């Protein structure tokens, strides 16, 4: 997917993504964890976490709602950017830090993270496609190897708040 078509997809999705993020933050995760994403190629009962990253250039705090999978005690997320030819900003921000914070429903955590590769990645990718079938079309839309990230919880932390944004 070209940068221009990626921008068009992101611009169209921005109102929903902002609503999703803001709802998650305003309710402390009581709402926003489970969202109907059938209109985007997903399921009616789709689970989402809220990923916190710090801008590598700006130092600003960002929150991104993402579909996740719980696999063997780790949490999986995919840096698809709808099949764009470059990684999402949240992933580039993640790459410069060894730890990450995320919230699932009303619980937040600090975690280590890693990218998967090889047979593990293929197995996990297939699992994530079951969770969000549109990942298959995202994979087909780009020549880049879309990162699949696994996060391992270190400890619980306070839930995110709207005033944490920015």
Short mmCIF file of N, CA, C and O in Angstrom, two decimals, residues 82-155:
data_model
loop_
_atom_site.label_atom_id
_atom_site.label_comp_id
_atom_site.label_asym_id
_atom_site.label_seq_id
_atom_site.Cartn_x
_atom_site.Cartn_y
_atom_site.Cartn_z
N UNK A 82 -2.72 -1.02 8.59
CA UNK A 82 -3.63 -1.35 7.49
C UNK A 82 -2.90 -1.75 6.22
O UNK A 82 -3.39 -1.56 5.12
N UNK A 83 -1.70 -2.31 6.37
CA UNK A 83 -0.95 -2.77 5.21
C UNK A 83 -0.10 -1.71 4.54
O UNK A 83 0.36 -1.88 3.42
N UNK A 84 0.15 -0.61 5.23
CA UNK A 84 1.00 0.45 4.69
C UNK A 84 2.42 -0.08 4.48
O UNK A 84 2.83 -1.07 5.08
N UNK A 85 3.18 0.62 3.64
CA UNK A 85 4.55 0.20 3.34
C UNK A 85 5.56 0.59 4.41
O UNK A 85 6.75 0.33 4.24
N UNK A 86 5.11 1.22 5.47
CA UNK A 86 6.01 1.55 6.58
C UNK A 86 5.29 1.29 7.91
O UNK A 86 4.06 1.23 7.95
N UNK A 87 6.07 1.13 8.95
CA UNK A 87 5.52 0.80 10.26
C UNK A 87 4.73 1.97 10.85
O UNK A 87 5.04 3.13 10.58
N UNK A 88 3.77 1.66 11.70
CA UNK A 88 3.05 2.74 12.40
C UNK A 88 3.98 3.46 13.37
O UNK A 88 4.95 2.88 13.87
N UNK A 89 3.66 4.71 13.66
CA UNK A 89 4.47 5.50 14.59
C UNK A 89 4.58 4.83 15.95
O UNK A 89 5.64 4.85 16.57
N UNK A 90 3.48 4.22 16.41
CA UNK A 90 3.55 3.60 17.73
C UNK A 90 4.63 2.54 17.79
O UNK A 90 5.31 2.38 18.81
N UNK A 91 4.83 1.80 16.70
CA UNK A 91 5.85 0.76 16.69
C UNK A 91 7.25 1.38 16.69
O UNK A 91 8.14 0.91 17.41
N UNK A 92 7.44 2.43 15.90
CA UNK A 92 8.74 3.09 15.88
C UNK A 92 9.05 3.69 17.26
O UNK A 92 10.21 3.68 17.69
N UNK A 93 8.03 4.20 17.94
CA UNK A 93 8.23 4.72 19.30
C UNK A 93 8.56 3.59 20.28
O UNK A 93 9.38 3.77 21.18
N UNK A 94 7.94 2.46 20.09
CA UNK A 94 8.19 1.30 20.94
C UNK A 94 9.62 0.81 20.79
O UNK A 94 10.26 0.44 21.78
N UNK A 95 10.16 0.84 19.59
CA UNK A 95 11.47 0.28 19.29
C UNK A 95 12.61 0.91 20.08
O UNK A 95 13.65 0.29 20.25
N UNK A 96 12.43 2.13 20.55
CA UNK A 96 13.52 2.82 21.25
C UNK A 96 13.49 2.59 22.76
O UNK A 96 14.32 3.15 23.47
N UNK A 97 12.57 1.77 23.24
CA UNK A 97 12.47 1.50 24.68
C UNK A 97 12.34 -0.01 24.92
O UNK A 97 11.61 -0.69 24.20
N UNK A 98 12.98 -0.51 25.98
CA UNK A 98 12.90 -1.95 26.26
C UNK A 98 11.59 -2.37 26.91
O UNK A 98 11.27 -3.55 26.93
N UNK A 99 10.85 -1.39 27.46
CA UNK A 99 9.59 -1.71 28.14
C UNK A 99 8.45 -0.91 27.54
O UNK A 99 8.67 0.11 26.87
N UNK A 100 7.24 -1.37 27.79
CA UNK A 100 6.04 -0.75 27.27
C UNK A 100 4.95 -0.83 28.35
O UNK A 100 5.05 -1.65 29.27
N UNK A 101 3.97 0.03 28.22
CA UNK A 101 2.81 -0.04 29.11
C UNK A 101 1.56 -0.22 28.26
O UNK A 101 1.47 0.35 27.16
N UNK A 102 0.63 -1.01 28.78
CA UNK A 102 -0.63 -1.22 28.08
C UNK A 102 -1.72 -1.49 29.09
O UNK A 102 -1.46 -1.84 30.24
N UNK A 103 -2.95 -1.29 28.64
CA UNK A 103 -4.12 -1.53 29.48
C UNK A 103 -5.07 -2.46 28.76
O UNK A 103 -5.36 -2.27 27.58
N UNK A 104 -5.56 -3.46 29.48
CA UNK A 104 -6.60 -4.35 28.98
C UNK A 104 -7.79 -4.19 29.91
O UNK A 104 -7.70 -4.50 31.11
N UNK A 105 -8.87 -3.67 29.36
CA UNK A 105 -10.08 -3.36 30.15
C UNK A 105 -9.68 -2.46 31.31
O UNK A 105 -9.13 -1.39 31.08
N UNK A 106 -9.92 -2.88 32.53
CA UNK A 106 -9.68 -2.02 33.70
C UNK A 106 -8.38 -2.35 34.43
O UNK A 106 -8.20 -1.99 35.59
N UNK A 107 -7.44 -3.01 33.73
CA UNK A 107 -6.15 -3.33 34.32
C UNK A 107 -5.04 -2.87 33.39
O UNK A 107 -5.08 -3.13 32.18
N UNK A 108 -4.04 -2.21 33.97
CA UNK A 108 -2.89 -1.74 33.18
C UNK A 108 -1.63 -2.42 33.68
O UNK A 108 -1.54 -2.83 34.84
N UNK A 109 -0.64 -2.50 32.78
CA UNK A 109 0.58 -3.24 33.07
C UNK A 109 1.81 -2.58 32.45
O UNK A 109 1.72 -1.93 31.42
N UNK A 110 2.94 -2.81 33.09
CA UNK A 110 4.24 -2.53 32.50
C UNK A 110 4.77 -3.88 32.03
O UNK A 110 4.59 -4.90 32.72
N UNK A 111 5.42 -3.89 30.86
CA UNK A 111 5.84 -5.16 30.27
C UNK A 111 7.12 -5.00 29.47
O UNK A 111 7.48 -3.89 29.05
N UNK A 112 7.80 -6.11 29.26
CA UNK A 112 8.86 -6.16 28.27
C UNK A 112 8.21 -6.54 26.96
O UNK A 112 7.07 -7.02 26.93
N UNK A 113 8.91 -6.34 25.85
CA UNK A 113 8.34 -6.69 24.56
C UNK A 113 9.43 -7.28 23.67
O UNK A 113 10.63 -7.09 23.90
N UNK A 114 8.97 -8.01 22.66
CA UNK A 114 9.88 -8.59 21.67
C UNK A 114 9.13 -8.79 20.37
O UNK A 114 7.90 -8.90 20.35
N UNK A 115 9.88 -8.84 19.28
CA UNK A 115 9.30 -9.20 17.98
C UNK A 115 9.45 -10.70 17.80
O UNK A 115 10.44 -11.29 18.24
N UNK A 116 8.49 -11.29 17.12
CA UNK A 116 8.58 -12.72 16.83
C UNK A 116 9.18 -12.94 15.45
O UNK A 116 9.20 -12.03 14.61
N UNK A 117 9.64 -14.16 15.22
CA UNK A 117 10.23 -14.50 13.94
C UNK A 117 10.05 -16.00 13.69
O UNK A 117 9.64 -16.74 14.58
N UNK A 118 10.31 -16.41 12.47
CA UNK A 118 10.33 -17.82 12.11
C UNK A 118 9.00 -18.53 12.32
O UNK A 118 7.92 -17.97 12.11
N UNK A 119 9.11 -19.78 12.77
CA UNK A 119 7.93 -20.63 12.94
C UNK A 119 6.98 -20.06 14.00
O UNK A 119 5.76 -20.14 13.86
N UNK A 120 7.56 -19.48 15.06
CA UNK A 120 6.71 -18.88 16.09
C UNK A 120 5.85 -17.77 15.48
O UNK A 120 4.65 -17.70 15.73
N UNK A 121 6.47 -16.93 14.67
CA UNK A 121 5.75 -15.82 14.05
C UNK A 121 4.63 -16.33 13.15
O UNK A 121 3.51 -15.81 13.17
N UNK A 122 4.90 -17.33 12.35
CA UNK A 122 3.90 -17.87 11.44
C UNK A 122 2.71 -18.44 12.21
O UNK A 122 1.55 -18.21 11.83
N UNK A 123 2.98 -19.16 13.28
CA UNK A 123 1.92 -19.74 14.10
C UNK A 123 1.08 -18.62 14.74
O UNK A 123 -0.15 -18.66 14.71
N UNK A 124 1.76 -17.62 15.29
CA UNK A 124 1.06 -16.52 15.95
C UNK A 124 0.30 -15.66 14.94
O UNK A 124 -0.79 -15.17 15.24
N UNK A 125 0.87 -15.48 13.76
CA UNK A 125 0.18 -14.69 12.73
C UNK A 125 -1.15 -15.36 12.38
O UNK A 125 -2.18 -14.70 12.27
N UNK A 126 -1.13 -16.67 12.19
CA UNK A 126 -2.37 -17.40 11.87
C UNK A 126 -3.40 -17.22 13.00
O UNK A 126 -4.59 -17.03 12.72
N UNK A 127 -2.94 -17.27 14.23
CA UNK A 127 -3.84 -17.06 15.38
C UNK A 127 -4.44 -15.66 15.34
O UNK A 127 -5.64 -15.48 15.53
N UNK A 128 -3.61 -14.66 15.07
CA UNK A 128 -4.09 -13.27 15.03
C UNK A 128 -5.04 -13.04 13.86
O UNK A 128 -5.96 -12.24 13.97
N UNK A 129 -4.85 -13.74 12.75
CA UNK A 129 -5.79 -13.63 11.63
C UNK A 129 -7.17 -14.17 12.01
O UNK A 129 -8.18 -13.69 11.50
N UNK A 130 -7.22 -15.15 12.90
CA UNK A 130 -8.50 -15.64 13.39
C UNK A 130 -9.19 -14.56 14.23
O UNK A 130 -10.40 -14.40 14.17
N UNK A 131 -8.40 -13.83 15.01
CA UNK A 131 -8.94 -12.77 15.85
C UNK A 131 -9.42 -11.60 15.01
O UNK A 131 -10.49 -11.05 15.25
N UNK A 132 -8.61 -11.21 14.01
CA UNK A 132 -8.96 -10.10 13.12
C UNK A 132 -8.63 -10.51 11.68
O UNK A 132 -7.51 -10.32 11.21
N UNK A 133 -9.60 -11.10 10.97
CA UNK A 133 -9.35 -11.65 9.63
C UNK A 133 -8.76 -10.66 8.62
O UNK A 133 -8.04 -11.08 7.71
N UNK A 134 -8.98 -9.38 8.79
CA UNK A 134 -8.47 -8.40 7.85
C UNK A 134 -6.94 -8.32 7.86
O UNK A 134 -6.34 -7.80 6.93
N UNK A 135 -6.29 -8.90 8.88
CA UNK A 135 -4.83 -8.94 8.88
C UNK A 135 -4.28 -9.63 7.63
O UNK A 135 -3.22 -9.28 7.14
N UNK A 136 -5.00 -10.59 7.09
CA UNK A 136 -4.57 -11.28 5.87
C UNK A 136 -4.47 -10.31 4.70
O UNK A 136 -3.49 -10.34 3.94
N UNK A 137 -5.45 -9.43 4.57
CA UNK A 137 -5.39 -8.45 3.46
C UNK A 137 -4.33 -7.39 3.73
O UNK A 137 -3.70 -6.89 2.79
N UNK A 138 -4.10 -7.05 5.00
CA UNK A 138 -3.03 -6.09 5.32
C UNK A 138 -1.67 -6.68 4.91
O UNK A 138 -0.83 -5.99 4.34
N UNK A 139 -1.48 -7.95 5.21
CA UNK A 139 -0.23 -8.63 4.87
C UNK A 139 -0.03 -8.66 3.35
O UNK A 139 1.08 -8.45 2.86
N UNK A 140 -1.11 -8.88 2.62
CA UNK A 140 -1.02 -8.95 1.16
C UNK A 140 -0.80 -7.58 0.53
O UNK A 140 -0.31 -7.49 -0.60
N UNK A 141 -1.14 -6.51 1.24
CA UNK A 141 -1.07 -5.16 0.68
C UNK A 141 0.33 -4.55 0.71
O UNK A 141 0.55 -3.50 0.12
N UNK A 142 1.27 -5.21 1.37
CA UNK A 142 2.60 -4.61 1.52
C UNK A 142 3.70 -5.63 1.32
O UNK A 142 3.48 -6.83 1.46
N UNK A 143 4.88 -5.13 0.98
CA UNK A 143 6.05 -6.00 0.87
C UNK A 143 6.84 -6.04 2.17
O UNK A 143 7.73 -6.86 2.32
N UNK A 144 6.51 -5.14 3.11
CA UNK A 144 7.25 -5.14 4.37
C UNK A 144 6.81 -6.32 5.24
O UNK A 144 5.67 -6.81 5.13
N UNK A 145 7.70 -6.75 6.08
CA UNK A 145 7.37 -7.79 7.05
C UNK A 145 6.71 -7.08 8.23
O UNK A 145 7.37 -6.37 8.98
N UNK A 146 5.41 -7.25 8.35
CA UNK A 146 4.65 -6.56 9.40
C UNK A 146 5.06 -7.14 10.76
O UNK A 146 4.95 -8.34 10.99
N UNK A 147 5.52 -6.27 11.67
CA UNK A 147 5.95 -6.76 12.98
C UNK A 147 4.81 -7.35 13.81
O UNK A 147 3.72 -6.78 13.87
N UNK A 148 5.08 -8.47 14.43
CA UNK A 148 4.19 -9.09 15.39
C UNK A 148 4.92 -9.01 16.73
O UNK A 148 6.00 -9.55 16.88
N UNK A 149 4.33 -8.30 17.66
CA UNK A 149 4.96 -7.99 18.94
C UNK A 149 4.33 -8.82 20.05
O UNK A 149 3.10 -8.92 20.13
N UNK A 150 5.17 -9.36 20.91
CA UNK A 150 4.71 -10.08 22.10
C UNK A 150 5.15 -9.29 23.33
O UNK A 150 6.31 -8.86 23.41
N UNK A 151 4.22 -9.11 24.27
CA UNK A 151 4.51 -8.37 25.49
C UNK A 151 4.33 -9.29 26.69
O UNK A 151 3.33 -10.00 26.78
N UNK A 152 5.32 -9.28 27.57
CA UNK A 152 5.28 -10.11 28.79
C UNK A 152 5.19 -9.18 30.00
O UNK A 152 6.05 -8.34 30.22
N UNK A 153 4.14 -9.36 30.78
CA UNK A 153 3.85 -8.49 31.92
C UNK A 153 4.94 -8.61 32.99
O UNK A 153 5.35 -9.71 33.36
N UNK A 154 5.36 -7.42 33.47
CA UNK A 154 6.29 -7.33 34.60
C UNK A 154 5.52 -7.07 35.88
O UNK A 154 5.73 -7.75 36.88
N UNK A 155 4.62 -6.06 35.81
CA UNK A 155 3.86 -5.70 37.00
C UNK A 155 2.64 -4.88 36.64
O UNK A 155 2.62 -4.21 35.61
#
